[in-house]
Structure formats: structure tokens, C-alpha cells
Coordinates of N, CA and C in Angstrom, one line a residue:
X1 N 51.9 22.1 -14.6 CA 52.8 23.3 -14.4 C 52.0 24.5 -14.8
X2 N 52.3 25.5 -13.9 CA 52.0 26.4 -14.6 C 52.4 27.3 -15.7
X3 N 51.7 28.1 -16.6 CA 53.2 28.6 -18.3 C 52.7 29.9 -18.3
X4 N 51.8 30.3 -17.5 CA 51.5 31.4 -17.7 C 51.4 32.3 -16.0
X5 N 52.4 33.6 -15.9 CA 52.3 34.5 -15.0 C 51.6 35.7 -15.1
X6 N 50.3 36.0 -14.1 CA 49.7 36.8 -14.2 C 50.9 38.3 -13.7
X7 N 50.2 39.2 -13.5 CA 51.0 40.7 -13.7 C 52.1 40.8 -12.5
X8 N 51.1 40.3 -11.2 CA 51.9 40.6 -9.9 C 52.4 39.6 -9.8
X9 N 52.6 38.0 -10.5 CA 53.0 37.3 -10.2 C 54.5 37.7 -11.1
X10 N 54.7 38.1 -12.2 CA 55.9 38.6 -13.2 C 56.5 39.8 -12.7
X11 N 55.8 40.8 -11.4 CA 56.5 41.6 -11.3 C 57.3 41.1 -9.9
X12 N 56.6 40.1 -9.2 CA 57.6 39.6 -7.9 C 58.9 38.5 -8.6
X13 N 58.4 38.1 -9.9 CA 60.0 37.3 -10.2 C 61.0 38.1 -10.6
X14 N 60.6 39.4 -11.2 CA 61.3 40.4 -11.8 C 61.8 41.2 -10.3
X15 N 61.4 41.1 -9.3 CA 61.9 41.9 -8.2 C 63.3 40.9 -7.5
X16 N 62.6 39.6 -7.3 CA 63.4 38.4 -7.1 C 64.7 38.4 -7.9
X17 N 64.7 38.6 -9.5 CA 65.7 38.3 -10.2 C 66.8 39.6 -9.9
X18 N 66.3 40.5 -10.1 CA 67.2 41.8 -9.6 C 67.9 41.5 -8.0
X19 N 67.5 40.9 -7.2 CA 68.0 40.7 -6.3 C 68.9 39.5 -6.2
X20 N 68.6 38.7 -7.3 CA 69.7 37.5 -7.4 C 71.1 37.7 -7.7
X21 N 70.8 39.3 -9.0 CA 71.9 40.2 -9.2 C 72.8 40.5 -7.9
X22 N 72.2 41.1 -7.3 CA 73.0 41.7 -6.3 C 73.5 40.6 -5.0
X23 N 72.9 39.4 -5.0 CA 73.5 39.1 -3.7 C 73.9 37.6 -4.7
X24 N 74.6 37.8 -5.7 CA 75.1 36.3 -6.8 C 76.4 35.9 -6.1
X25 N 77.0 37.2 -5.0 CA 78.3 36.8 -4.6 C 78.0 35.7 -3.3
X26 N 76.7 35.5 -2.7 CA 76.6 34.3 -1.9 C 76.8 32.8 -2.4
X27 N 76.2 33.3 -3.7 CA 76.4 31.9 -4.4 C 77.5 31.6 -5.2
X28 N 79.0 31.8 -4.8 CA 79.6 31.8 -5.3 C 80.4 30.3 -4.8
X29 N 80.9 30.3 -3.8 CA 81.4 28.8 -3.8 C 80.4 27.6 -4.5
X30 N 79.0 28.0 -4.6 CA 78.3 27.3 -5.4 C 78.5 26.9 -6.9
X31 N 78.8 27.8 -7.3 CA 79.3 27.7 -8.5 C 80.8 27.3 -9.2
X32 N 82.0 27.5 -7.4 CA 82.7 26.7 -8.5 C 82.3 24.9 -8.2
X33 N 81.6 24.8 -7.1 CA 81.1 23.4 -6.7 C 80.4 22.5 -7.8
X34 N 79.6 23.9 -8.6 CA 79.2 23.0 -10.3 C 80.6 22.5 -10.9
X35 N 81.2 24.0 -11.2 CA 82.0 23.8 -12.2 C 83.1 22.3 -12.3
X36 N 83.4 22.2 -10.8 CA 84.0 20.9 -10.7 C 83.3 20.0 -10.3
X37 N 81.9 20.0 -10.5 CA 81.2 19.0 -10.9 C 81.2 17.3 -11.6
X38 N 80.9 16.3 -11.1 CA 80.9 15.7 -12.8 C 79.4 15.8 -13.0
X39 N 78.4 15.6 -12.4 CA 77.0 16.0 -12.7 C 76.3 17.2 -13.2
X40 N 77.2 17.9 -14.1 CA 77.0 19.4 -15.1 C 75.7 19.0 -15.6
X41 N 75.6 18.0 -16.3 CA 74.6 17.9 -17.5 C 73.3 17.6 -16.6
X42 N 73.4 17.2 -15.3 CA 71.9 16.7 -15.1 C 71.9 18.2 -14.4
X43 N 72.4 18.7 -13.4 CA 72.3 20.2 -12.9 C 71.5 21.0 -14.3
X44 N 71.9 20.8 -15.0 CA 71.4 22.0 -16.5 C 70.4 21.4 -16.5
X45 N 70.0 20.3 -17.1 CA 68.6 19.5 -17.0 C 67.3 20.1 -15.9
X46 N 68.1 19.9 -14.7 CA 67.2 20.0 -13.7 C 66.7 21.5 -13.5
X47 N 67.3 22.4 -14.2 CA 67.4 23.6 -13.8 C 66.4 23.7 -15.2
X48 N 66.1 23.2 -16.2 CA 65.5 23.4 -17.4 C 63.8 23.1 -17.0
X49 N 63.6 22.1 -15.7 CA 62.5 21.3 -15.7 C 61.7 22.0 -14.5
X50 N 62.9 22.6 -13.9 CA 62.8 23.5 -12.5 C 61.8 25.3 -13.3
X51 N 62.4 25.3 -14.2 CA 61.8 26.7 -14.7 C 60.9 26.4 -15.6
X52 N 60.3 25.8 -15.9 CA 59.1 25.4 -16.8 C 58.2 25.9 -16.3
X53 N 57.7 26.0 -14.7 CA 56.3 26.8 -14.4 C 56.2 28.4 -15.1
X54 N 57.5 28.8 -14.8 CA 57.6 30.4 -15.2 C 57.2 30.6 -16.7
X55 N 57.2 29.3 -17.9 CA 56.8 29.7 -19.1 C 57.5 30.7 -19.8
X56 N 57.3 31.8 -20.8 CA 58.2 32.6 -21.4 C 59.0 33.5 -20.8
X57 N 58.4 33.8 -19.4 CA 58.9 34.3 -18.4 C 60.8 34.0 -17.9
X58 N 60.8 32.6 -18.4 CA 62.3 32.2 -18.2 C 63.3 32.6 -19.7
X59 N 62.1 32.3 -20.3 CA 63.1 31.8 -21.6 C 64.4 32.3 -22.2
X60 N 64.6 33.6 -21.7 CA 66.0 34.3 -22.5 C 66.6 34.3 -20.9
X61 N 66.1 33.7 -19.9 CA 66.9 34.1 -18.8 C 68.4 33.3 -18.7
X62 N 69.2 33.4 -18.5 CA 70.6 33.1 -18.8 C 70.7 31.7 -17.5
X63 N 71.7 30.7 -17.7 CA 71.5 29.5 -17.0 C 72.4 29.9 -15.5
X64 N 72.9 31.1 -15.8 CA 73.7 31.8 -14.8 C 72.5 32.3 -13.6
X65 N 71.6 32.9 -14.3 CA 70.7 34.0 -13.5 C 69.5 32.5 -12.8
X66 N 69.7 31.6 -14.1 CA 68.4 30.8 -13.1 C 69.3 29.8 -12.0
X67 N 70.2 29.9 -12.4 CA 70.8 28.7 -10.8 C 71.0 30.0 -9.7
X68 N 71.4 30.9 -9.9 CA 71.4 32.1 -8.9 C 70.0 32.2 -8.1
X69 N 69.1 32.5 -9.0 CA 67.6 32.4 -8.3 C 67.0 31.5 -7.7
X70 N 67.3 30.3 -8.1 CA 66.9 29.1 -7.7 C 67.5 28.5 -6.1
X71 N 68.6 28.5 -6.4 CA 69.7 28.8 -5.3 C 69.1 29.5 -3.9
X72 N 69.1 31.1 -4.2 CA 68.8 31.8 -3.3 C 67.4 32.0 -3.4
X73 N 66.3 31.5 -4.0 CA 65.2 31.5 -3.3 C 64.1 30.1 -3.2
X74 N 65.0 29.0 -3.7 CA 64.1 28.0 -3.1 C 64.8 26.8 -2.2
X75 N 64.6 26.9 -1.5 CA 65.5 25.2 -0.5 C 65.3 24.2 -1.0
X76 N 64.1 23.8 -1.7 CA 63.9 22.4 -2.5 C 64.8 22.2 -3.4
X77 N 65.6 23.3 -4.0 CA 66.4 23.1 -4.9 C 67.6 22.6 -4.7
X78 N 68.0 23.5 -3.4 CA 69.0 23.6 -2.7 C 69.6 22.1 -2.4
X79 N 68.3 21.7 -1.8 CA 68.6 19.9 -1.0 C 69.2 19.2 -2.5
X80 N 68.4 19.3 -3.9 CA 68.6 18.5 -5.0 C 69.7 18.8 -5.3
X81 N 70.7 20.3 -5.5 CA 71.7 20.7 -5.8 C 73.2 20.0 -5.2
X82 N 72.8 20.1 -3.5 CA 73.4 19.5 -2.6 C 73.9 17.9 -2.8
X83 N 72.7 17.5 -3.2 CA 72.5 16.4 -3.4 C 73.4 15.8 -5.0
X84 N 73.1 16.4 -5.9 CA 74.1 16.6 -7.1 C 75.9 16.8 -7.1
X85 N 75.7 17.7 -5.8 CA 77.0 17.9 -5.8 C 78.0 16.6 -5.1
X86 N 77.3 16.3 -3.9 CA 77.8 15.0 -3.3 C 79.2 15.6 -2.8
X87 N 79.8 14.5 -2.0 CA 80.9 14.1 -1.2 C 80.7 15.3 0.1
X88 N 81.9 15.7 0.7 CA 81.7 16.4 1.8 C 82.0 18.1 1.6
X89 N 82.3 18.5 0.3 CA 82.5 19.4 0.0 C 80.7 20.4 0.0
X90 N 79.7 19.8 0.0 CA 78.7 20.3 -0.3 C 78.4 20.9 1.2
X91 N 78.5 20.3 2.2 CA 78.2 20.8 3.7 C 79.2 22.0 4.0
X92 N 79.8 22.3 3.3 CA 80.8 23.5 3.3 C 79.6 24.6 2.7
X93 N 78.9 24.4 2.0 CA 77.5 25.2 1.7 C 76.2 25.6 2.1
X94 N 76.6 24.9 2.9 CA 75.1 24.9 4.0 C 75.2 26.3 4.4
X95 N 75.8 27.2 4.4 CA 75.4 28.5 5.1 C 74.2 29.3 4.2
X96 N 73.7 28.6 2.3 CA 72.5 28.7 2.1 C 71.9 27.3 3.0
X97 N 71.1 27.4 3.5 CA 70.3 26.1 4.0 C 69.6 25.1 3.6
X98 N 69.5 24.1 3.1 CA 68.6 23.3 2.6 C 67.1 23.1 3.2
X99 N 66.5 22.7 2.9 CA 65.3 22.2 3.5 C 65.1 21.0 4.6
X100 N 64.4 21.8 5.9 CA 65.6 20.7 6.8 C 64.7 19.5 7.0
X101 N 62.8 19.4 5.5 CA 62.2 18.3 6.4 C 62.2 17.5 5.1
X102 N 63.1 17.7 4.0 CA 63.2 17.0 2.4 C 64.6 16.4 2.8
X103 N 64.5 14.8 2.7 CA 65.4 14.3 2.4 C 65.6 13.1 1.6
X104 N 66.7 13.4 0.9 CA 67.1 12.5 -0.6 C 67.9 12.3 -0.4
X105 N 67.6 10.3 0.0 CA 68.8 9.6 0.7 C 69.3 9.0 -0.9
X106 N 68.8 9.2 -2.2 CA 69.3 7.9 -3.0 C 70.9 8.9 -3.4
X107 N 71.5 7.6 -4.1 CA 72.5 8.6 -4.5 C 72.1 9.1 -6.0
X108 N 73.1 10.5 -6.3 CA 72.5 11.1 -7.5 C 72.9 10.6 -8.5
X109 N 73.7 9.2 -8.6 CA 74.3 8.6 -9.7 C 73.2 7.6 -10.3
X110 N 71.9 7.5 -9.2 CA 71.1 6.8 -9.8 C 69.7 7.8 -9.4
X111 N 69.9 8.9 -9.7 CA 68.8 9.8 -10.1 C 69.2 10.6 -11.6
X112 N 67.9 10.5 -12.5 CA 67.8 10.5 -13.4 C 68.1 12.3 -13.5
X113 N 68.2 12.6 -14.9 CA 68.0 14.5 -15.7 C 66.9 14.7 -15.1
X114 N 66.7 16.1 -14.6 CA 65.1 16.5 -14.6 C 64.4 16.1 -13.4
X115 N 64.9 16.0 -12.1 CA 64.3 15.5 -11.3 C 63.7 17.0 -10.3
X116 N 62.4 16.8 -10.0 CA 61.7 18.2 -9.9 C 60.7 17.4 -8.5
X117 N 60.9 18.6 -7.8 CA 60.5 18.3 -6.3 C 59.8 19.5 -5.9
X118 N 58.2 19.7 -5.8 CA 57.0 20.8 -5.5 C 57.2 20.8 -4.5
X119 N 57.4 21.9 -3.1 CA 57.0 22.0 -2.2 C 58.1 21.4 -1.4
X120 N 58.0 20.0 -1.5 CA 59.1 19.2 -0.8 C 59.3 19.0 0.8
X121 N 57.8 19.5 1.4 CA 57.7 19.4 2.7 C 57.3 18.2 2.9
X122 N 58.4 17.7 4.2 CA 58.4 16.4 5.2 C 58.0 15.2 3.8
X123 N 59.1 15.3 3.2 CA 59.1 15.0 1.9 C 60.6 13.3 2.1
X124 N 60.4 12.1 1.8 CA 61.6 11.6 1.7 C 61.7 10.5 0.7
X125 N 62.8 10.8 -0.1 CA 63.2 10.2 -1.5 C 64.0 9.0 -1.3
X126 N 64.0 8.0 -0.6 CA 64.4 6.9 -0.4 C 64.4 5.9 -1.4
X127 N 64.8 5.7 -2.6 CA 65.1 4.7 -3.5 C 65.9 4.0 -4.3
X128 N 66.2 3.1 -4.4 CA 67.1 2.3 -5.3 C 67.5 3.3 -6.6
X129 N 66.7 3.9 -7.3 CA 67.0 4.6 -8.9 C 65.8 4.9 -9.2
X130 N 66.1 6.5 -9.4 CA 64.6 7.0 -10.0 C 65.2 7.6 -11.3
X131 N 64.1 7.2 -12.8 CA 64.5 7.8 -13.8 C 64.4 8.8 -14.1
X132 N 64.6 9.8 -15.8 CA 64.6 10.8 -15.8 C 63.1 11.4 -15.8
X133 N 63.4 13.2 -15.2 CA 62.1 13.4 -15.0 C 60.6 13.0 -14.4
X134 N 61.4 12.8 -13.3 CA 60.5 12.4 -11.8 C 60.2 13.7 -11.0
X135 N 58.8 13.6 -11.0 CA 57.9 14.9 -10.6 C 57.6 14.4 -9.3
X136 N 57.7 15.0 -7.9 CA 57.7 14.7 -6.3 C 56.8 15.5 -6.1
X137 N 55.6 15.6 -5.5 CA 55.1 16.7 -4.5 C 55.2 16.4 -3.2
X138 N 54.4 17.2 -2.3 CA 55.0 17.2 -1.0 C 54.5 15.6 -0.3
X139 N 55.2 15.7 1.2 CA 54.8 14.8 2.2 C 54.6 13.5 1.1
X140 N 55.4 13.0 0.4 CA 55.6 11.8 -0.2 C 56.9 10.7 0.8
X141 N 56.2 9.5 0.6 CA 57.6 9.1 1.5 C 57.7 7.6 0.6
X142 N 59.2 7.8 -0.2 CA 59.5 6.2 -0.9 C 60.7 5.9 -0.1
X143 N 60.5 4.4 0.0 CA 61.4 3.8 1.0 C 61.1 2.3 1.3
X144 N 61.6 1.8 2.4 CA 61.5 0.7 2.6 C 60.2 0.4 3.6
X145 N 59.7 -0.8 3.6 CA 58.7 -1.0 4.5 C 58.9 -1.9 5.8
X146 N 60.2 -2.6 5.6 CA 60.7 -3.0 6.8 C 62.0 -2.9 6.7
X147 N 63.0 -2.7 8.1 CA 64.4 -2.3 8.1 C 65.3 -2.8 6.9
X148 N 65.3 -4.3 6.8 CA 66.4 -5.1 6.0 C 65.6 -5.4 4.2
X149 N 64.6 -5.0 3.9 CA 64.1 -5.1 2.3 C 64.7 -3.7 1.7
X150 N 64.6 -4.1 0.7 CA 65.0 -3.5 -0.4 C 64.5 -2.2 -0.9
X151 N 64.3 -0.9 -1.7 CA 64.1 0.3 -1.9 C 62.9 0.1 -3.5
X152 N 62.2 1.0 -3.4 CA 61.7 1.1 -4.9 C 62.4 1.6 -5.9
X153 N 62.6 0.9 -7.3 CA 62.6 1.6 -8.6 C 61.8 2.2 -9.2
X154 N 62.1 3.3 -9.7 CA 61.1 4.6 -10.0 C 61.7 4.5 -11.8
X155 N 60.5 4.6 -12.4 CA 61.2 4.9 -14.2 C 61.0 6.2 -14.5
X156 N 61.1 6.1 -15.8 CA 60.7 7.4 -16.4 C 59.8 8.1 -16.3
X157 N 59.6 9.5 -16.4 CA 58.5 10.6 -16.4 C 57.1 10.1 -15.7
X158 N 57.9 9.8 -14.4 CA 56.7 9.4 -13.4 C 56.5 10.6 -12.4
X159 N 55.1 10.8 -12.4 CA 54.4 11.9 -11.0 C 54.0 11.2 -9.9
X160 N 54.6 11.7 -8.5 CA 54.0 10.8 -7.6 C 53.3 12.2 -6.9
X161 N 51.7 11.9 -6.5 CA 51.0 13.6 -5.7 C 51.5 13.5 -4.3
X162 N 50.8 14.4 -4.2 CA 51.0 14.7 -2.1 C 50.6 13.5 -1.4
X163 N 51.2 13.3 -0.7 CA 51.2 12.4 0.4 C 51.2 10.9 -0.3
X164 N 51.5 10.5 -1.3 CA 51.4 9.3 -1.6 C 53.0 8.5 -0.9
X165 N 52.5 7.3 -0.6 CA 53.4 6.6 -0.1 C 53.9 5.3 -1.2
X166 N 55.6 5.3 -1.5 CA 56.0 4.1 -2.0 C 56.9 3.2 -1.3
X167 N 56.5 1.9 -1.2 CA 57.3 1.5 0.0 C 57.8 -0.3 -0.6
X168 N 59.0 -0.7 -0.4 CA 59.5 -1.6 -0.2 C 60.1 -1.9 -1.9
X169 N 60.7 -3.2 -2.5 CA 61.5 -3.5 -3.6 C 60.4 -3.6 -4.3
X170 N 60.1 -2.9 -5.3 CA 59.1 -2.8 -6.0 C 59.4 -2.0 -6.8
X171 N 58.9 -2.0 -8.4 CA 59.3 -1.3 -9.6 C 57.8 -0.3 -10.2
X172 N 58.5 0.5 -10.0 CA 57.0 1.8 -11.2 C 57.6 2.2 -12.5
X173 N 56.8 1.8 -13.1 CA 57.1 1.6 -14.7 C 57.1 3.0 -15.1
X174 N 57.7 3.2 -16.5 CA 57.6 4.7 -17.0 C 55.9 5.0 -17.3
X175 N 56.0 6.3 -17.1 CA 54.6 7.3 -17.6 C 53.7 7.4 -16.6
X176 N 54.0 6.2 -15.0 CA 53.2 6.1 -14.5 C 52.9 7.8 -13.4
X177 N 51.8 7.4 -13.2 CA 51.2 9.2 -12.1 C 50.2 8.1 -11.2
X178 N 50.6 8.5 -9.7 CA 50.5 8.2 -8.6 C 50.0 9.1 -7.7
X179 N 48.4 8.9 -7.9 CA 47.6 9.9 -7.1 C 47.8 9.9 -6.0
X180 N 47.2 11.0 -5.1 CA 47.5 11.6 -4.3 C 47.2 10.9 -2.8
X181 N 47.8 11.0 -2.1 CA 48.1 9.4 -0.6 C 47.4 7.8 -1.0
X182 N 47.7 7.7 -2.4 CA 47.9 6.6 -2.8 C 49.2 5.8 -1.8
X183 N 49.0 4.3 -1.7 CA 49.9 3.7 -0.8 C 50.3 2.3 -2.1
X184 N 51.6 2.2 -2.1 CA 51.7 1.4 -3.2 C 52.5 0.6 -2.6
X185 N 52.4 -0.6 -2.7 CA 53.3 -1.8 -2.0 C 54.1 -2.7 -3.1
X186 N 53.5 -2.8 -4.6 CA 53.6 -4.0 -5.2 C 54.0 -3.2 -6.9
X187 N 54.5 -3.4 -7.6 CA 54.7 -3.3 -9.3 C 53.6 -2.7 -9.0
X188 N 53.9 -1.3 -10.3 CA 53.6 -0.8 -11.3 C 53.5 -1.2 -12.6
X189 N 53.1 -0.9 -13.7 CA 53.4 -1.5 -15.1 C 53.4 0.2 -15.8
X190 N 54.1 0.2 -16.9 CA 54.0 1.7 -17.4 C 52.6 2.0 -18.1
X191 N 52.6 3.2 -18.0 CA 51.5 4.2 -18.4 C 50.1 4.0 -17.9
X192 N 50.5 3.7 -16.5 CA 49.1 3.8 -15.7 C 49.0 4.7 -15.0
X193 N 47.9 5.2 -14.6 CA 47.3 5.9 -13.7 C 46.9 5.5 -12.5
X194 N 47.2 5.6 -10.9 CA 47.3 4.9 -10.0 C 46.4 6.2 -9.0
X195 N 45.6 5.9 -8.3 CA 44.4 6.7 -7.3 C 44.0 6.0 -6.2
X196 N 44.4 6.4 -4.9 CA 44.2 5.7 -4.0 C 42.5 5.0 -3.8
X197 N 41.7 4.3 -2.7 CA 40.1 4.1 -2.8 C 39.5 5.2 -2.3
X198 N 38.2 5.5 -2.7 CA 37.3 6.4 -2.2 C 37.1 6.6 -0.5
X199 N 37.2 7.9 -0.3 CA 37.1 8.2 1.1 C 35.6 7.6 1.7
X200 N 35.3 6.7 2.7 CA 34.0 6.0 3.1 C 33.9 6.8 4.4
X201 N 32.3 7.1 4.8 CA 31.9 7.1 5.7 C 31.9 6.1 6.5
X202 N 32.5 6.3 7.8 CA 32.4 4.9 8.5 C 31.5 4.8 9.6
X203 N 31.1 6.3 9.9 CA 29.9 6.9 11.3 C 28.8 7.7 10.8
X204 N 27.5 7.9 10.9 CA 26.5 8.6 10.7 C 25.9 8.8 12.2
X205 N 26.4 9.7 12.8 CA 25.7 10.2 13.8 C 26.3 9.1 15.2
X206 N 25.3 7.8 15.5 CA 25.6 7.2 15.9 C 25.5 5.6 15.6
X207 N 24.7 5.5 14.2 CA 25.0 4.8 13.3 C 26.9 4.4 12.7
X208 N 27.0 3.2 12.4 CA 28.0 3.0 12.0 C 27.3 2.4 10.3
X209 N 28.0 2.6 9.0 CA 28.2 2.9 8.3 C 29.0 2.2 7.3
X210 N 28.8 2.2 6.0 CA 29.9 1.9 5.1 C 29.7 2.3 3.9
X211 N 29.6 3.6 3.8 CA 29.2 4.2 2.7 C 30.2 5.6 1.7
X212 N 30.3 5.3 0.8 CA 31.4 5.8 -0.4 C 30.9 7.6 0.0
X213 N 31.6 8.6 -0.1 CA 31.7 9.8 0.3 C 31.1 10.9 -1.3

């Protein structure tokens, strides 16, 4: 994460939040959609793990002002929010838009506090139960590997990078971080570190090749 905002990057949040002020009345069916929530506590959560890049920059900011801002200026949030809120009342909100290439098919009763999604492009969250504090970056895709098998279990305080693929009934243990277009088919165990193989040369000119990059 990042914890520190250089000058113009604290003066474009500070321009952002003033404007959250003024246009808070869009997000207003949103907020009674929390309130009658039953998923309060992980919304607060997620909203806690969501503002961590900004660093002290958030810290006195009110949980009012960060779901407002969050809301109105990021769609990856949006889709998780959406997502939180569940049943058919949430598509009544779509006139903010979600992200239309992030989709999170699990349901949110078996997504964990804290679930935090970078970027979230052509992004899809296909799993049995992800625990708390699951860090997503983009073009990740967990799901099944053939039509009728089963979905991956995801544990605790796991990072999956860009483009990594998880695919089929298979468990990732807590602590684990899943480098970047890593392709995972089979168990994890916790607190590993997972890196897809070295990019190989397979052509030299007109030479063919098999040599580590």
C-alpha cells in the first residue's frame, strides 16, 4: 500500500472530498441500503482496508465522508458494495455504475471483512469462500476449470497479483501471496509464497531455443 501522499497527490483527494460534500445527495439511497443492511460490520471493515493507501491522510476522515468518496469515485468499490448489499434492491442503484468488466459471483455471506480489490479490471471473483482480508489486483480470474467442478477456497490475508489465475476445488491457505499470472490448479498450504516459472526464450533469431530470460 501506499501511506504516504505526496503534495498534488493530497491536494487532488482534498478537491475529490469537497466534492463528495456536495454531490452526498446521490448517494443517498445508498446509504439507507447500508443502514438496512445486515452486512454493517463487514461494509465498515472494508471501508477501513479500502482507505489504508491514503495513510494519515484518512484518519480523522469520518466513515460518512469515506463511503461517500469511495462511492462516487471508485467503481471497484461500487461492484463490492453492490455486492454487500445483495438481493434486488441493489440494481435500484446502479444509476452510480459499477464496474462493468469486475465480477463477484461469490456470495457476500461467504466473503470475508476487508476484502480489497486494485484496479479490478476484467477482473472475476468466482469462489466458494474467500477469508478475511483478501487483497485482488487486476485481470485475476478464480473459478472453475470445467463447467460442473467445484470453486476455490481462498483463506485468510491472502494477495493474489495481476493476472494470476485460480481455477477449480482447491484450497489457498492463510498468509498465502500469489504472484503475478501465476496459474494455480492444486492446494496451497499457508504462508507461502507462490511465483509463476521464468519467462524462457523459445526463438533466437532463427534458432530455436530454451533458454531462462
Amino acid at each position: 500500500y501506499i501511506t504516504n501522499l505526496n503534495h498534488n497527490e493530497s491536494m487532488k483527494l482534498n478537491s475529490k472530498l469537497k466534492i463528495s460534500h456536495l454531490l452526498f445527495f446521490l448517494t443517498i439511497p445508498h446509504w439507507v441500503a447500508y443502514f438496512i443492511s445486515k452486512e454493517k460490520d463487514k461494509i465498515i471493515k472494508d471501508l477501513s482496508i479500502w482507505s489504508t493507501p491514503y495513510g494519515k491522510s484518512f484518519e480523522d476522515i469520518s466513515l460518512f465522508m469515506k463511503m461517500t468518496y469511495f462511492l462516487l469515485f471508485y467503481k471497484e468499490y461500487r461492484n463490492l458494495f453492490y455486492c454487500r448489499i445483495g438481493g434486488s434492491s441493489k440494481f435500484i442503484l446502479y444509476y452510480l455504475p459499477p464496474m462493468s468488466s469486475l465480477y463477484i459471483c461469490t456470495e457476500t455471506s461467504n466473503i470475508g471483512e476487508g476484502f480489497y480489490l486494485q484496479h479490478g479490471f476484467s477482473t472475476i471473483v468466482n469462489a466458494y469462500s474467500i477469508g478475511m482480508n483478501c487483497h485482488i489486483n487486476q485481470q485475476v480470474t478464480i473459478g472453475t476449470n470445467t463447467p460442473k467442478i467445484g470453486c476455490p477456497r481462498i483463506g485468510n490475508n491472502v494477495k493474489i497479483h495481476a493476472g494470476a489465475k485460480i481455477l477449480g476445488p482447491i484450497t489457498i491457505g492463510d498468509n498465502v501471496i500469489i504472484g503475478a499470472n501465476a496459474v494455480v490448479v492444486k492446494d496451497i498450504p499457508t504462508n507461502l509464497v507462490v511465483a509463476p516459472s521464468p519467462t524462457i526464450i523459445i526463438k533466437n533469431g532463427n534458432e530455436r531455443v530454451n533458454q531462462k530470460l
